[in-house]
XYZ file of C-alpha atoms in Angstrom:
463
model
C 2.651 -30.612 24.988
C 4.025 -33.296 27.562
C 7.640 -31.541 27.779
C 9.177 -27.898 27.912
C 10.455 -27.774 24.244
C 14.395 -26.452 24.850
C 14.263 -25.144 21.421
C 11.041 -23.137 19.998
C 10.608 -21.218 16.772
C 8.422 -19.186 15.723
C 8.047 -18.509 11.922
C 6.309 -14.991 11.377
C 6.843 -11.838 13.334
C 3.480 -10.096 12.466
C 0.324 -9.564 15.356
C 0.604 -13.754 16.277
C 4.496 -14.256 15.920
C 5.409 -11.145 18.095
C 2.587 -11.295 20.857
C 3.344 -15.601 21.365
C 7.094 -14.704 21.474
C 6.135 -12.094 24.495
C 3.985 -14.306 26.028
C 6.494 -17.155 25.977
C 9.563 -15.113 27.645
C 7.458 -14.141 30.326
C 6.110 -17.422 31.572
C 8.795 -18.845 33.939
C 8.186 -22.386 32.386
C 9.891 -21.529 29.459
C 12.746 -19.593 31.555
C 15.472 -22.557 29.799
C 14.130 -22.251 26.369
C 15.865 -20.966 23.802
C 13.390 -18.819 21.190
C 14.122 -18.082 17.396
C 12.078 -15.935 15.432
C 12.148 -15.807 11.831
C 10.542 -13.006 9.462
C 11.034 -13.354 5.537
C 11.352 -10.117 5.613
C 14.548 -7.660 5.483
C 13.072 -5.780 8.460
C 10.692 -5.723 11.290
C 8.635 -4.550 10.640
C 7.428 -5.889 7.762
C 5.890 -3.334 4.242
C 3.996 -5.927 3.097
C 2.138 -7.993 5.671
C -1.281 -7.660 6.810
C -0.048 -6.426 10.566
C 1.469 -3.350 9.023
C -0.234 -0.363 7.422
C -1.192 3.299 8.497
C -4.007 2.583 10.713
C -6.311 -0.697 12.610
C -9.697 -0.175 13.468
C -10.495 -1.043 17.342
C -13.767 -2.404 17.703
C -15.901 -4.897 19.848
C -18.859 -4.499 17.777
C -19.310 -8.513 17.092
C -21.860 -10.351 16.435
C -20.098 -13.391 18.033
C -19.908 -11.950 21.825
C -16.478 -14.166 22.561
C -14.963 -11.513 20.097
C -17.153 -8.715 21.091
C -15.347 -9.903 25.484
C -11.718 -10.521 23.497
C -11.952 -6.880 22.057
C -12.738 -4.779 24.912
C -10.042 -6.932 27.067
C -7.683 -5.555 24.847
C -8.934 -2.052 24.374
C -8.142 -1.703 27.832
C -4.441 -2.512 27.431
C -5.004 0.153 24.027
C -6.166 2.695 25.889
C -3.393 3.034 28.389
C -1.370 5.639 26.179
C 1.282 6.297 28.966
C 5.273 6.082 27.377
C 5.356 1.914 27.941
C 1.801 1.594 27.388
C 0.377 -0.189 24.476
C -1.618 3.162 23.431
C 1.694 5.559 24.173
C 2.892 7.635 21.814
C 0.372 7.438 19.138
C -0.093 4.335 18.820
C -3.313 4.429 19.754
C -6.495 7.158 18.929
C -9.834 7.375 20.324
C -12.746 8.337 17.956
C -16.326 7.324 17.602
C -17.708 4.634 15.149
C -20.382 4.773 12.790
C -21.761 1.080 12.400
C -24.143 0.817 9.290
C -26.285 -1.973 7.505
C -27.930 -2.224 3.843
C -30.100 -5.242 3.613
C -30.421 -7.017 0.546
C -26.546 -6.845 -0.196
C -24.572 -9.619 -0.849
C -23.002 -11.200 1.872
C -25.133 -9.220 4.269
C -26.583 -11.612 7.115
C -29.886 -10.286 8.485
C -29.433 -9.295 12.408
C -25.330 -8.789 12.497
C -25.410 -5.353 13.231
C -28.645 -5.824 15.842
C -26.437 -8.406 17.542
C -23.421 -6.052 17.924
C -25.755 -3.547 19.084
C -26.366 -5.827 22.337
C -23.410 -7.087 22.756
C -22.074 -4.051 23.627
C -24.935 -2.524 24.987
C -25.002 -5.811 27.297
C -20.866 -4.699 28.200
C -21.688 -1.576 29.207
C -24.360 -2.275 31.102
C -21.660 -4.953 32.835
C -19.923 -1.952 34.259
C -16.657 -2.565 31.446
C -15.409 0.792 31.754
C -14.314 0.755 28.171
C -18.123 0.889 26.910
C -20.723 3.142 28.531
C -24.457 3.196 27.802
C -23.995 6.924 27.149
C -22.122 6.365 24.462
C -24.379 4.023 22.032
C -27.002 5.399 20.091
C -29.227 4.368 17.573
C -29.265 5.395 13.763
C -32.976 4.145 12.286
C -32.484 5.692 9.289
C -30.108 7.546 6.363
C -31.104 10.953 7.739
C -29.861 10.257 11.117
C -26.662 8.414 9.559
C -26.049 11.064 7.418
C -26.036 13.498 10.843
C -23.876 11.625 12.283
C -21.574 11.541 9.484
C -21.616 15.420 9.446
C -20.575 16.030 6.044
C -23.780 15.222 4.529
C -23.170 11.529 3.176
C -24.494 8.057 4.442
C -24.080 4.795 3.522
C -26.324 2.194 4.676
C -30.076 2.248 5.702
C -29.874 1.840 9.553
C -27.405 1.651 12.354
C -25.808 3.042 15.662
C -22.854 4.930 16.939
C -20.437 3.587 19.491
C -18.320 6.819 21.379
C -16.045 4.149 22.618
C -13.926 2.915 19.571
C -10.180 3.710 18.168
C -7.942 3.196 15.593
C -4.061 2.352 16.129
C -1.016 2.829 14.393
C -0.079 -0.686 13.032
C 3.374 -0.244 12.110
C 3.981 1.566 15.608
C 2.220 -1.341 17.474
C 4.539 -3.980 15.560
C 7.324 -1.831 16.306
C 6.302 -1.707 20.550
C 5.559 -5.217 20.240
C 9.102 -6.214 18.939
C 10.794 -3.770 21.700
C 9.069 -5.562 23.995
C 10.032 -8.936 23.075
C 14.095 -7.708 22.438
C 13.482 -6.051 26.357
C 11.634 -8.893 28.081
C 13.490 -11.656 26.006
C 17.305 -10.537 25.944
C 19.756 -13.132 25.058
C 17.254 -16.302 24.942
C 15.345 -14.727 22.148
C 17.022 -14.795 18.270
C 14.964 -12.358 15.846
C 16.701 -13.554 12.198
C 14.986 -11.115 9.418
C 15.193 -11.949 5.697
C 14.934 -15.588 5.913
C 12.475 -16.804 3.729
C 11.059 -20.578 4.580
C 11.228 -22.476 1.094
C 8.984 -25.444 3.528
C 8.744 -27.076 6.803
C 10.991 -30.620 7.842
C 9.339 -33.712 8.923
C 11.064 -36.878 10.360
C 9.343 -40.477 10.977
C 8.145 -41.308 14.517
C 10.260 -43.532 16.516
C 7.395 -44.980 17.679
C 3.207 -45.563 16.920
C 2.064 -41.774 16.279
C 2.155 -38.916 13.740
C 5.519 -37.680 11.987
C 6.865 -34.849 14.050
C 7.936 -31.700 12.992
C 11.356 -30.986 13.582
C 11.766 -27.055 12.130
C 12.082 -25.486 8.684
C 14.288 -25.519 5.723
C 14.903 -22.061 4.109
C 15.583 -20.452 0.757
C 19.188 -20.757 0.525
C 18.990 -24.484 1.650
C 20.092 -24.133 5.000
C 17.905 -25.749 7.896
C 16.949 -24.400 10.928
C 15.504 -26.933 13.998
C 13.338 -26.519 16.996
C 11.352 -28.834 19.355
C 8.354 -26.708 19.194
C 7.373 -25.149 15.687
C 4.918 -22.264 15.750
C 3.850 -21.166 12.436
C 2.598 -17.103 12.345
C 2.933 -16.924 8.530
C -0.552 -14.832 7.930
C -1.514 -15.231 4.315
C 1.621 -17.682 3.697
C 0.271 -20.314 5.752
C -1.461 -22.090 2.948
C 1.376 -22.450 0.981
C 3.726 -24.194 3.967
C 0.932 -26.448 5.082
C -1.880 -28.161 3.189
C -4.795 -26.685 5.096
C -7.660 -27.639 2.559
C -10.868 -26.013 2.787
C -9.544 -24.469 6.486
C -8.364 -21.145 5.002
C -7.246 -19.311 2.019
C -5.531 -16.059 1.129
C -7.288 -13.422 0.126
C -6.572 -9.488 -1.438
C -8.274 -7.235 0.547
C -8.082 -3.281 -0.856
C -7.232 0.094 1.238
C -7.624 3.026 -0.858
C -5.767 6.537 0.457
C -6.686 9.748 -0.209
C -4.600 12.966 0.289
C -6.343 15.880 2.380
C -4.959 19.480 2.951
C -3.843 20.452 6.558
C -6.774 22.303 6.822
C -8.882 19.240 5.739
C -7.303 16.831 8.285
C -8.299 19.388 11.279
C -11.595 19.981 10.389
C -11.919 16.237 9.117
C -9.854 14.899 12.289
C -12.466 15.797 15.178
C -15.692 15.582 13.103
C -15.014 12.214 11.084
C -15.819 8.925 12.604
C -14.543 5.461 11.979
C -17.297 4.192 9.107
C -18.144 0.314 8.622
C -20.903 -0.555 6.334
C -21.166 -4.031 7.592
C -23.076 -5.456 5.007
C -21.006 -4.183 1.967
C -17.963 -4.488 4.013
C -16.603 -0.929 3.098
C -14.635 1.216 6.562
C -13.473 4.462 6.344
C -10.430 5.971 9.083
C -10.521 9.385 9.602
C -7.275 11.014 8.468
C -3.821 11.670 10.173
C -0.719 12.642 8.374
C -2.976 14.157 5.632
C -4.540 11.082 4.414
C -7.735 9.770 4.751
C -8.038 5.692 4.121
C -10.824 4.090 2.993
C -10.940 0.193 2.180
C -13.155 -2.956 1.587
C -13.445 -5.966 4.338
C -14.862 -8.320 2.010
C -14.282 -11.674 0.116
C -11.620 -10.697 -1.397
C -9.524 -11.379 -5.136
C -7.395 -14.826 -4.736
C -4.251 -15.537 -6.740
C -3.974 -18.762 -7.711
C -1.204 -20.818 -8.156
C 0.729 -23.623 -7.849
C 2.967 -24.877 -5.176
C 4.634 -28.428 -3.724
C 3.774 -28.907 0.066
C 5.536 -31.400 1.795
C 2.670 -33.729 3.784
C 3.480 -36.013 6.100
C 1.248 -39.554 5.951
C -0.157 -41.430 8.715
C 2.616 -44.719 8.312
C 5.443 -41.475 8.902
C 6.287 -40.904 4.935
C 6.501 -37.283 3.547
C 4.570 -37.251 0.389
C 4.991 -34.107 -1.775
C 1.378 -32.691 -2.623
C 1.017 -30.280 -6.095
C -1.605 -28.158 -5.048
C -3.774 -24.809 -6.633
C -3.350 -22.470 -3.361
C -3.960 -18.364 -3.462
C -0.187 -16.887 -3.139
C -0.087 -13.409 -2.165
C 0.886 -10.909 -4.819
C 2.114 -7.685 -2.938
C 3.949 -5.793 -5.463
C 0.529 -5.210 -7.169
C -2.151 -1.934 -6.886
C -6.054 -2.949 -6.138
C -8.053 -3.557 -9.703
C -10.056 -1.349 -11.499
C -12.843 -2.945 -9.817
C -12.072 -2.150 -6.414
C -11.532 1.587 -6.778
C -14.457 1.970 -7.965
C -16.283 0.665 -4.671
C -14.107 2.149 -2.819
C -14.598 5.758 -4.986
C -18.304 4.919 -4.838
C -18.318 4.644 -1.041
C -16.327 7.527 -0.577
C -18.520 9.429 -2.859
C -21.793 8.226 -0.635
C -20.061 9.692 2.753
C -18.336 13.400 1.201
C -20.874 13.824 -1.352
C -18.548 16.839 -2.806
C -15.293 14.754 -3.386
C -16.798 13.448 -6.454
C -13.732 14.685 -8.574
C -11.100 13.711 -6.183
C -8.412 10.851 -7.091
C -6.452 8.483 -4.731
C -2.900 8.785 -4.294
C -2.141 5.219 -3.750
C -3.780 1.739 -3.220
C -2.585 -1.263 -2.155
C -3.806 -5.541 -1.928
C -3.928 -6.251 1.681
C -3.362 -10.142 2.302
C -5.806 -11.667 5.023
C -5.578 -15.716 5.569
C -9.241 -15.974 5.514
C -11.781 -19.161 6.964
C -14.699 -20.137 6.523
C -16.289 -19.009 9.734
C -13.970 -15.877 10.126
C -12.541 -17.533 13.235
C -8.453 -18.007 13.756
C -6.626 -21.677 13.685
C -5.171 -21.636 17.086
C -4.238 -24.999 17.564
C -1.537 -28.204 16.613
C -1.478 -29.605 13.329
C -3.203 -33.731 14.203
C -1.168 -34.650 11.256
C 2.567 -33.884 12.555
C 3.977 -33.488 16.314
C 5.413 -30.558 17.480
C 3.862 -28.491 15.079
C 1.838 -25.466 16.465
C -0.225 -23.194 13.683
C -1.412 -19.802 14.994
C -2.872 -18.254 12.145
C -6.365 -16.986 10.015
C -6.437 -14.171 11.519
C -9.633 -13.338 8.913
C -8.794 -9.767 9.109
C -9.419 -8.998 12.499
C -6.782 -10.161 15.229
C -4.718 -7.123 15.488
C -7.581 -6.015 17.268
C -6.647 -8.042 20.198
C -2.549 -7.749 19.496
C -1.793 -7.015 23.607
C -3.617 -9.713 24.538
C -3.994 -12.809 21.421
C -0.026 -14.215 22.377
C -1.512 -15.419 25.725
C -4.606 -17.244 24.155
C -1.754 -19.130 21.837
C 0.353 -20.146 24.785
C -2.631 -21.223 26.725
C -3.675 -23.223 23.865
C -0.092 -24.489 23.331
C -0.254 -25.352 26.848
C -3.665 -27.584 26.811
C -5.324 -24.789 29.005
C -7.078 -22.392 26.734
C -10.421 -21.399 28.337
C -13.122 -24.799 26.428
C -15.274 -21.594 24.321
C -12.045 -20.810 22.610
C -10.671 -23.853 22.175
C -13.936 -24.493 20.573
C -13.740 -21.885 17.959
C -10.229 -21.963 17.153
C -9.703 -25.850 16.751
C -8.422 -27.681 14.094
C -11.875 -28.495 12.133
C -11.758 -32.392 11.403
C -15.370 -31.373 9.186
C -13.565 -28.827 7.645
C -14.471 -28.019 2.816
C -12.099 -29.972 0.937
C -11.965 -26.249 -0.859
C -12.296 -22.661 0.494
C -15.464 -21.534 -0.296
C -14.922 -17.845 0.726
C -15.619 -16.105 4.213
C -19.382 -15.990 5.926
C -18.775 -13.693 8.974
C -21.649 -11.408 7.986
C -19.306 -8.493 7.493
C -18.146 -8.970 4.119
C -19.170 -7.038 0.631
C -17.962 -7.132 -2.807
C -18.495 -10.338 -5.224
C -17.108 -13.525 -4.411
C -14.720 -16.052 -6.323
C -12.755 -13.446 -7.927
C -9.325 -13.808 -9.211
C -6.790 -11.288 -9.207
C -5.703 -10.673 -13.039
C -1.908 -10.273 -12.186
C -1.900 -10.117 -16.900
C -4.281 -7.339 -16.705
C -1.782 -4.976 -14.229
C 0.950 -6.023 -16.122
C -0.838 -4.350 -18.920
C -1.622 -1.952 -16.492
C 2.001 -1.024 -15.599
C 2.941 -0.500 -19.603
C -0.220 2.462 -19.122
C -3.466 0.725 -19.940
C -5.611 0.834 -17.191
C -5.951 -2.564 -14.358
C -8.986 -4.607 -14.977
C -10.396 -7.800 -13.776
């Protein structure tokens, strides 16, 4: 970015809208822009995006070490739970993890877990006062899982326990993030909720070069402009710009289960955060008496059929009909996916056999390949910023993730980073699902949106 855009906006006020928008107020070079945020929602913040539900999980435990270092930079911001601290008034929760593998399952990659298992033994013996070698312990087998566990279940055939995880309260940490921005931002920043983008605007260069973008147009026509466009649309991003084989939106399912007050106090100090990494299936222990369990895994897609606007090399916009995943969020999980996540809950509390969730719900990732975020410029239009597949796992680092995008924004994002997070010139012509070694459940499956229908007029949701 040669010049100080006057006029930046950023589309999407989940984890990498809100956190950029902080980050950008702050820096004095942007102390004469003028910052728009736009949400397609009716409030921040928002039901139905991946950023908001009753509870995150707070791990390092990576494979990858940049993630494991990312992680437990944040955690420390987490972990300050004073009033105007990012773990303040319940936003954030200490408790122990449980970190299990099953070999032989699909989508399991031999050595993940081991990996972790250094990574953040290798941080605590670094001094990081988040991790300490105190705290990690090895699990060799289901009787020593099921120990742990302390209510007589396992799931998985080896692992270890890390004493310094968490959990946070997403909706609480969108809602801190966004009174942060209103405090640190005052009248330079414009938060504009409800406004839908119908697709992003394009003009010809005046020059040699790419088309650049010049802002969005939204669903009742009217346009909005900017130097600088960020787009922080999560799942949506597919659908605004044609990303190919880069990323893809996928249903991921959360399960809840209602406990008794009595449940939730015995449950609440003896439960740990669960992650079978090789079937992809987490468990959070329960607050407001409810216990969540879910499935990290490849996920259901929804295809259909949308017009993106593309802009060519000679400066023409060409209109591109393309098959992309849409997320459905009006919809329950399948049939399918309560039974895994029954199944699972059934391995850990062998005695809940007869117990029913209260609700479910389709939580939209925007998934790639490699599991790694696209934190960089679009090659194929100027001024055009995308901060987005987030793969499930970048509210992890919410306090900290803004900076990384206006570093890389900036042309100064640390080279490892910039590295992972490029725009992929090699990248499939088609999304071929997500190989982070964490994920379970079969791949390539499409979420029947006929069979809930059928579902909703009281026969029961199949695939």
């Amino acid at each position: 970015m040669s010049q100080t855009p006057s006029k930046i906006l950023i589309v999407g006020a989940g984890v990498f809208g809100l956190s950029t928008a902080c980050t950008i107020v702050q820096r004095p070079k942007y102390s004469q822009s003028s910052i728009t945020v736009l949400d397609a929602a009716p409030e921040i913040p928002n039901s139905v995006a991946a950023s908001v539900d009753t509870s995150r999980v707070l791990r390092a435990d990576y494979a990858f070490k940049p993630y494991t270092t990312l992680v437990s930079e944040s955690q420390k911001l987490w972990k300050d739970q004073s009033v105007d601290g990012w773990g303040g008034e319940g936003r954030y929760h200490d408790t122990r993890l449980v970190l299990t593998a099953q070999p032989g399952t699909e989508g399991h990659v031999d050595g993940y877990l081991e990996e972790s298992f250094e990574n953040v033994k290798e941080l605590a013996r670094s001094g990081n006062y988040t991790f300490d070698a105190k705290s990690l312990r090895d699990l060799p087998d289901r009787e020593a899982i099921a120990q742990e566990t302390r209510s007589g279940g396992a799931s998985g055939n080896f692992g270890y326990v890390n004493e310094r995880c968490g959990w946070a309260d997403a909706e609480k940490g969108v809602r801190y993030a966004l009174r942060i921005l209103q405090r640190r931002g005052g009248d330079r920043v414009s938060i504009k909720t409800n406004v839908g983008v119908r697709r992003l605007l394009y003009a010809r260069p005046d020059g040699p070069g790419p088309s650049r973008c010049t802002g969005v147009e939204i669903h009742d026509g009217s346009q909005v402009l900017a130097d600088l466009v960020i787009l922080a649309t999560g799942a949506w991003t597919p659908s605004l710009v044609d990303l190919e084989g880069r990323a893809a939106a996928t249903g991921q399912v959360l399960a809840y289960m209602p406990v008794t007050e009595e449940e939730q106090r015995k449950l609440g100090s003896t439960t740990p955060l669960y992650f079978n990494v090789s079937r992809g299936m987490f468990m959070v222990p329960p607050h407001n008496k409810e216990l969540k369990v879910g499935r990290h895994g490849f996920g259901y897609q929804n295809p259909t059929k949308v017009s993106i606007p593309v802009p060519t090399p000679s400066g023409d916009l060409q209109f591109v009909e393309k098959i992309v995943s849409v997320p459905r969020t009006d919809l329950p999980i399948p049939s399918e996916a309560e039974k895994a996540c029954k199944d699972f809950l059934v391995e850990l509390f062998p005695n809940w056999r007869n117990r029913q969730f209260s609700k479910t719900r389709v939580c939209w990732y925007c998934d790639t390949p490699t599991g790694d975020f696209i934190i960089d410029y679009d090659p194929r239009a100027a001024g055009l910023f995308l901060a987005t597949g987030d793969s499930g796992h970048a509210f992890k680092i919410f306090p900290i993730i803004g900076e990384k995008v206006v570093d890389a924004i900036e042309g100064n994002l640390e080279s490892e980073l910039r590295e992972l997070w490029k725009w992929k010139s090699d990248a499939p012509s088609t999304f071929q699902g997500t190989n982070d070694g964490t994920r379970g459940g079969r791949r390539d499956m499409i979420l029947d949106v006929g069979a809930h229908k059928s579902a909703s007029q009281g026969r029961k949701s199949r695939l």
